[in-house]
mmCIF file of C-alpha atoms in Angstrom:
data_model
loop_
_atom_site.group_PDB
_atom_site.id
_atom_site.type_symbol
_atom_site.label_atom_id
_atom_site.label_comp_id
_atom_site.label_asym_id
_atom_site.label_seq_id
_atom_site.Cartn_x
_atom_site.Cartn_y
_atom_site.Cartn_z
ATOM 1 C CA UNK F 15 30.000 -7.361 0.104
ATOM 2 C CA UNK F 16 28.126 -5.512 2.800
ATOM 3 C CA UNK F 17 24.684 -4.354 2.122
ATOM 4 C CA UNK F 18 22.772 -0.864 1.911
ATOM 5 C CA UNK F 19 22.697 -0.096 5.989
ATOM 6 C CA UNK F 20 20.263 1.893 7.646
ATOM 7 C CA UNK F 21 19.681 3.241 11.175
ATOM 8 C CA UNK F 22 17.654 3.477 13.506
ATOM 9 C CA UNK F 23 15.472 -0.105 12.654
ATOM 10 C CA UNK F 24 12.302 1.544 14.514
ATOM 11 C CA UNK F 25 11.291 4.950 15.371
ATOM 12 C CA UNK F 26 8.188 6.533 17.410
ATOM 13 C CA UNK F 27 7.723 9.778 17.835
ATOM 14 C CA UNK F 28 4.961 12.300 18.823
ATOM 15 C CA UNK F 29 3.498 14.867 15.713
ATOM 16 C CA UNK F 30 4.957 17.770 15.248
ATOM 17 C CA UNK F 31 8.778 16.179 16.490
ATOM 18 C CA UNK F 32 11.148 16.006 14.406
ATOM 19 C CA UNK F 33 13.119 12.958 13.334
ATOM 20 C CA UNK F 34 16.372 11.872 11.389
ATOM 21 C CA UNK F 35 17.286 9.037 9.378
ATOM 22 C CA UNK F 36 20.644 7.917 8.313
ATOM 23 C CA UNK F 37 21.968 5.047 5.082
ATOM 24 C CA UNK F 38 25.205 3.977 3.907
ATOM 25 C CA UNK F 39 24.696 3.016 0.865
ATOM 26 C CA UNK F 40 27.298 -0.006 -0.842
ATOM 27 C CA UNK F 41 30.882 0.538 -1.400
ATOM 28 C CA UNK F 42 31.200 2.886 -5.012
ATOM 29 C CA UNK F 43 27.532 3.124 -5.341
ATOM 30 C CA UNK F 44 26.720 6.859 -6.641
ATOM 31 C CA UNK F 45 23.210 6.610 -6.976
ATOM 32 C CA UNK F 46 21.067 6.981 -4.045
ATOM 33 C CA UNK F 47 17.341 6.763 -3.530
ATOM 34 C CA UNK F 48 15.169 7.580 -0.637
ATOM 35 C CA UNK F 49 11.608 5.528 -0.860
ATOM 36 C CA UNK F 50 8.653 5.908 1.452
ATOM 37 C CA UNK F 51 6.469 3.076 2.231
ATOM 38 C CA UNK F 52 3.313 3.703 3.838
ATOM 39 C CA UNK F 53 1.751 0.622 5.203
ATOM 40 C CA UNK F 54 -0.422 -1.918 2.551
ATOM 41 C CA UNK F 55 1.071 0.231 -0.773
ATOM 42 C CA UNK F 56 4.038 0.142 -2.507
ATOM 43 C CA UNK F 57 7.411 2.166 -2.035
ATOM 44 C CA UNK F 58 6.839 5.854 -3.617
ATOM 45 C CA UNK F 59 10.606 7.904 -4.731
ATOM 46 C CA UNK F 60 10.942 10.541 -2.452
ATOM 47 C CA UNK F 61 14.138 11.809 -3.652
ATOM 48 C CA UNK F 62 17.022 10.551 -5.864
ATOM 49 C CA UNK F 63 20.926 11.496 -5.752
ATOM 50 C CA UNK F 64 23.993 11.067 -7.886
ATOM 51 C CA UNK F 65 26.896 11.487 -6.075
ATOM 52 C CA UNK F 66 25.689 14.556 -3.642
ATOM 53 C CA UNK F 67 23.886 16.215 -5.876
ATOM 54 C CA UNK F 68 19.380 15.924 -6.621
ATOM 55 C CA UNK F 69 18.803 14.034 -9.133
ATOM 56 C CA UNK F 70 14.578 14.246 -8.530
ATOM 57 C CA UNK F 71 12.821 15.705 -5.496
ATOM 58 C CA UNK F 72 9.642 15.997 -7.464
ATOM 59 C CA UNK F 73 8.179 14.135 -4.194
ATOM 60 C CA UNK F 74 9.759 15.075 -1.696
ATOM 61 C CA UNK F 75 7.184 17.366 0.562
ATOM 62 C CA UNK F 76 9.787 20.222 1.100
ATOM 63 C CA UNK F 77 7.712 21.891 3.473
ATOM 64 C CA UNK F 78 8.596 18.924 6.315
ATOM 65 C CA UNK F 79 10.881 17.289 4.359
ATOM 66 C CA UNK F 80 14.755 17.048 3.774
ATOM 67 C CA UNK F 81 17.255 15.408 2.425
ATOM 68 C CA UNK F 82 21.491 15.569 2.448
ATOM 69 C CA UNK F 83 24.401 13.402 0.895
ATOM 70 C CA UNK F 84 27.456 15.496 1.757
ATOM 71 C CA UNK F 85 30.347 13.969 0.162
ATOM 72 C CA UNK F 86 28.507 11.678 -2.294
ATOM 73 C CA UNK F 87 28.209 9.087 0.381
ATOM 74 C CA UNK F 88 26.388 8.513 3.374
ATOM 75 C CA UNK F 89 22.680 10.275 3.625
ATOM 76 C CA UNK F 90 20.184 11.340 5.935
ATOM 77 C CA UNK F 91 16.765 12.244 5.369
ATOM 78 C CA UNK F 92 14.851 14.423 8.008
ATOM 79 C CA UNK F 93 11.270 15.341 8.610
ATOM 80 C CA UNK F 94 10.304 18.420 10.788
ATOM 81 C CA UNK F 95 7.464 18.573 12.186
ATOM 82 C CA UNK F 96 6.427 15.136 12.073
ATOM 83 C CA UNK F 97 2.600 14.551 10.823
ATOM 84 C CA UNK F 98 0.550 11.508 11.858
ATOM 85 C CA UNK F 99 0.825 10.241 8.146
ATOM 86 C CA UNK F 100 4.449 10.286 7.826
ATOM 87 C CA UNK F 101 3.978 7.295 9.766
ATOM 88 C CA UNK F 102 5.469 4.410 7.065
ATOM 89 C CA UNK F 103 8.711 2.036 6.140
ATOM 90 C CA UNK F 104 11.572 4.706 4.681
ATOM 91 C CA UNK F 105 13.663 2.699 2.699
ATOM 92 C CA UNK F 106 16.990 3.775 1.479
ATOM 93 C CA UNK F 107 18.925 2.150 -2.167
ATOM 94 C CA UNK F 108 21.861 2.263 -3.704
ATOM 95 C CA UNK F 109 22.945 1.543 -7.431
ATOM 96 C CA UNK F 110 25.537 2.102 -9.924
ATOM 97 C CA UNK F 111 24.645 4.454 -12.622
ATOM 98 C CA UNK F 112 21.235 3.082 -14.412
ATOM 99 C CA UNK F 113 21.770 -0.260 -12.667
ATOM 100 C CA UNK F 114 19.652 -3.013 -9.946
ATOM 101 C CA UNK F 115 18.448 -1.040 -6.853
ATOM 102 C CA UNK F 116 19.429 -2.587 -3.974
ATOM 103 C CA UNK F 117 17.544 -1.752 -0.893
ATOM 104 C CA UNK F 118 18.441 -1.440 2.967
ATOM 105 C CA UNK F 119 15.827 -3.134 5.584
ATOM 106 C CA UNK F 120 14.303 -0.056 5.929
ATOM 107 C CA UNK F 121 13.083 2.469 9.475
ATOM 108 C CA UNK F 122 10.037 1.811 10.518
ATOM 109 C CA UNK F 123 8.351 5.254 11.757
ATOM 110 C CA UNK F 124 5.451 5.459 13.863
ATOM 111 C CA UNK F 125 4.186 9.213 14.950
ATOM 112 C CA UNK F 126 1.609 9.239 17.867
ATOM 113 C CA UNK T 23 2.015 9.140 -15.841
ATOM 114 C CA UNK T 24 3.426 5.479 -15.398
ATOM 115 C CA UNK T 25 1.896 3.514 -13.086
ATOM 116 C CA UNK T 26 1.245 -0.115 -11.634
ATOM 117 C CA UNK T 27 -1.753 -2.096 -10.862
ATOM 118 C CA UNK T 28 -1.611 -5.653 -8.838
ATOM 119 C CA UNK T 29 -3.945 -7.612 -7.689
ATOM 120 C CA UNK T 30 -4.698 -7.475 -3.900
ATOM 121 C CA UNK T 31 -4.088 -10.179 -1.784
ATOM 122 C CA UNK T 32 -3.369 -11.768 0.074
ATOM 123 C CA UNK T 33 -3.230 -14.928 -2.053
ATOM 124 C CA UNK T 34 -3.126 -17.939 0.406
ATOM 125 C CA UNK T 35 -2.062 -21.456 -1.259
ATOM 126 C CA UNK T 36 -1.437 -25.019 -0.160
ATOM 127 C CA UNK T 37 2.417 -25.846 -0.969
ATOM 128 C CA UNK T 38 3.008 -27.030 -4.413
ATOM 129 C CA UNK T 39 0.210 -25.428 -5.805
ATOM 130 C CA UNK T 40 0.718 -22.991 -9.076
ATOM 131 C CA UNK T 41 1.198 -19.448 -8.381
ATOM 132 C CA UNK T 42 -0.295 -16.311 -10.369
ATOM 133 C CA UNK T 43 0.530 -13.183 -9.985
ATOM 134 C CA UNK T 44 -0.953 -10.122 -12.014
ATOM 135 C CA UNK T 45 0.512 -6.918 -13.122
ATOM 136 C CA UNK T 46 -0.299 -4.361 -15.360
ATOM 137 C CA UNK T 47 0.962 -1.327 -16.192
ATOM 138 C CA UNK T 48 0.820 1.955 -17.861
ATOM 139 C CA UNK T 49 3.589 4.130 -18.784
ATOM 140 C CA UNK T 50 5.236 6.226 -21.844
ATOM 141 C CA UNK T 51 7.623 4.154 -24.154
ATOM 142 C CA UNK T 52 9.377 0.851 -23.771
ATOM 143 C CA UNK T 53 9.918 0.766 -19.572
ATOM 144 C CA UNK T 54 12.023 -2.439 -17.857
ATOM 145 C CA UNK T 55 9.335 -4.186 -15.876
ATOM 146 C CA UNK T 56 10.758 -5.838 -12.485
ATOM 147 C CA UNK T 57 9.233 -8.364 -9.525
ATOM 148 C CA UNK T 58 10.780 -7.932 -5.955
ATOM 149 C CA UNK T 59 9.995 -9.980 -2.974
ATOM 150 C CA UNK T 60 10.093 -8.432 0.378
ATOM 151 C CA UNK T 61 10.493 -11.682 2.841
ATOM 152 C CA UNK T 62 9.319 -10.409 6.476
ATOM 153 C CA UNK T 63 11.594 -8.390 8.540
ATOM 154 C CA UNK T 64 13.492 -7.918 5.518
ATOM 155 C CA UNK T 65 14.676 -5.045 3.439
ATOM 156 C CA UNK T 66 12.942 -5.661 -1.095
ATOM 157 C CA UNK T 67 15.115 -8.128 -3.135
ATOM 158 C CA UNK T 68 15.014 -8.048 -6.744
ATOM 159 C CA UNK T 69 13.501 -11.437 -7.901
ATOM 160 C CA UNK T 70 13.572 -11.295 -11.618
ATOM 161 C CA UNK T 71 13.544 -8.378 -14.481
ATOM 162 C CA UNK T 72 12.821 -7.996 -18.915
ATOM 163 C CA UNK T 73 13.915 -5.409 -20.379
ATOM 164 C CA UNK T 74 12.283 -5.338 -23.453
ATOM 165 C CA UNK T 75 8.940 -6.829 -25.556
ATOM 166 C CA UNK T 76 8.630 -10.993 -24.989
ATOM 167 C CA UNK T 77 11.168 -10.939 -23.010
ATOM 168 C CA UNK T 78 11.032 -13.579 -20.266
ATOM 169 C CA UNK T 79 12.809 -13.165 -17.204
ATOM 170 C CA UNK T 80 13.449 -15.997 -14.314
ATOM 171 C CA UNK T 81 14.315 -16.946 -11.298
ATOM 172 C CA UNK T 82 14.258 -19.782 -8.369
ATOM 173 C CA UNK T 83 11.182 -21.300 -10.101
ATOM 174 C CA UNK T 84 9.466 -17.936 -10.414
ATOM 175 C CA UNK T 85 8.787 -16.598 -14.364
ATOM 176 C CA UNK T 86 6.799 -13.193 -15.561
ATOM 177 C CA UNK T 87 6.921 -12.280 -19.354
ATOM 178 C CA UNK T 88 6.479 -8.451 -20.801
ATOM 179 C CA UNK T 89 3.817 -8.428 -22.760
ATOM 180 C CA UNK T 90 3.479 -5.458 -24.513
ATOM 181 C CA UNK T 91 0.265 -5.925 -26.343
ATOM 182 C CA UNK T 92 -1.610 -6.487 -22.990
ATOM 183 C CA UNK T 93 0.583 -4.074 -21.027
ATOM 184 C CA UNK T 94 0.965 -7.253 -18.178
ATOM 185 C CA UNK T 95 4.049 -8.706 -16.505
ATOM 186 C CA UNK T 96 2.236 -11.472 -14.324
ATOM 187 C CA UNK T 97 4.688 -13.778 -12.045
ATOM 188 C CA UNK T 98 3.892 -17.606 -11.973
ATOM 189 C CA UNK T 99 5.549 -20.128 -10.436
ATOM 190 C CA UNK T 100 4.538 -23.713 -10.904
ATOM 191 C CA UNK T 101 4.823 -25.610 -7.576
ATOM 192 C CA UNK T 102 5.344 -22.861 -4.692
ATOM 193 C CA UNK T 103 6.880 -23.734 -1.158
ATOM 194 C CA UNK T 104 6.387 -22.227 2.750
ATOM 195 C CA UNK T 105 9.535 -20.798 2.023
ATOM 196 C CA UNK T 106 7.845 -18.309 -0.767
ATOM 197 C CA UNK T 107 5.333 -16.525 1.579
ATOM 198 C CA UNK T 108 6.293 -12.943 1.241
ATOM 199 C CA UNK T 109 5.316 -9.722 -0.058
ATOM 200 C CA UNK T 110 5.600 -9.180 -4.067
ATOM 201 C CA UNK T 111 6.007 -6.201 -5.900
ATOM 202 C CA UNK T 112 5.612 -5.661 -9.695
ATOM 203 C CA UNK T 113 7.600 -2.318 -10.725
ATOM 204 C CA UNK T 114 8.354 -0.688 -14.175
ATOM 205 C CA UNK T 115 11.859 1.517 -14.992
ATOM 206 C CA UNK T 116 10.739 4.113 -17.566
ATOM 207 C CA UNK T 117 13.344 4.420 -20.543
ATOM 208 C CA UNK T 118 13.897 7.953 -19.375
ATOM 209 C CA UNK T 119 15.975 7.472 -16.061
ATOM 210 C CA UNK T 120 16.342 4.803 -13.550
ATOM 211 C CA UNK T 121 13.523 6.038 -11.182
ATOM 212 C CA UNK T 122 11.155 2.416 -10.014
ATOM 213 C CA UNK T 123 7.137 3.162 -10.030
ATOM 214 C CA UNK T 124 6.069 -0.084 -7.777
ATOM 215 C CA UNK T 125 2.054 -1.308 -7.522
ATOM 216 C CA UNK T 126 0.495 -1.756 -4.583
ATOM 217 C CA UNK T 127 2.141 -5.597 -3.567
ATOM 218 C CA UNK T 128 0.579 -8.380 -3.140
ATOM 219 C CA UNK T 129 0.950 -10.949 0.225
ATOM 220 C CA UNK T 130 1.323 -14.819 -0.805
ATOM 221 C CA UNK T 131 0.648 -17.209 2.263
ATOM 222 C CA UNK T 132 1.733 -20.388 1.666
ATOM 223 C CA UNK T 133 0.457 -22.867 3.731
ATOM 224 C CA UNK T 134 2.151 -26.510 5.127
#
């Protein structure tokens, strides 16, 4: 069974750019979860969905930051502008309802 | 709010030496407590889980047991190997939905 995908790998940018990040979460998965990891600390919930609909954004910075799972599948997550400490792993996940998180390998951002 | 508290590392050990991990944790109610390894270049891997009050959980020579009266979840492992050295991550699941609150991570070096 193929595994939670994400793209791109690495990212660098300049502040104030903006910048896109996509996942494909596994096959029948409805639950999806957006993490950021900033470097040396643990992955923090940015934003959780069930099928294409918010689940929690409580932590999601919605002045810079947004999210999107049209048709309860794939997702992207967008930041605009870019700050210098937005610079972290982003880490997408994928579950069945109230079941293991299983994680993608992540996009490394780095904003100059 | 719920929250997790590991000890720093990194923890460097000599192969086959025993392994000791701490985790705390604070949160509302009776969470699911979790330990996921994060190998390098790699996206986080559940390692093992308990769900509930003495419950052990286990897996490839790894153990952590909830222990409610001291609020801990500490991962041991008896004899570790090179192959170990990674990044773990204690996390609780609160009761209430199945968002993950991780601690900070610790490194293990194992050394040859």
């Amino acid at each position: 069974e193929a595994g939670v995908a994400q793209s791109p790998r690495y990212k660098i940018i300049e502040k104030r750019q903006s910048v896109a990040f996509w996942c494909n979460p596994i096959s029948g998965h409805a639950t999806l979860y957006w993490y950021q990891q900033i470097l040396g600390q643990g992955p923090k919930l940015l934003i959780q969905f069930q099928n294409n609909g918010v689940v929690d954004d409580s932590q999601l910075p919605k002045d810079r930051f947004s999210a999107e799972r049209l048709k309860g599948v794939d997702s992207t997550l967008k930041i605009q502008p870019a700050k210098l400490e937005d610079s972290a792993v982003y880490l997408c996940a994928s579950s069945l309802l109230g079941n293991e998180q299983f994680f993608g390998p992540g996009t490394r951002l780095t904003v100059l | 709010g719920n929250s997790v508290t590991q000890m720093e590392g990194p923890v460097t050990l000599s192969e086959e030496a025993f392994l000791t991990i701490n985790c705390t944790y604070t949160a509302t109610g009776y969470p699911s407590l979790f330990w996921y390894v994060q190998y390098p270049g790699e996206g986080l891997q559940l390692l093992l889980k308990a769900t509930k009050a003495d419950d052990k959980g286990s897996n490839k020579g790894f153990e952590a047991t909830y222990r409610k009266e001291t609020t801990s979840f500490h991962l041991e492992k008896g004899s570790v190997q090179v192959s170990d050295s990674a990044v773990y991550f204690c996390a609780l699941r609160s009761n209430a939905g199945n968002m993950l609150t991780f601690g900070g991570g610790t490194r293990l070096m194992v050394k040859p």
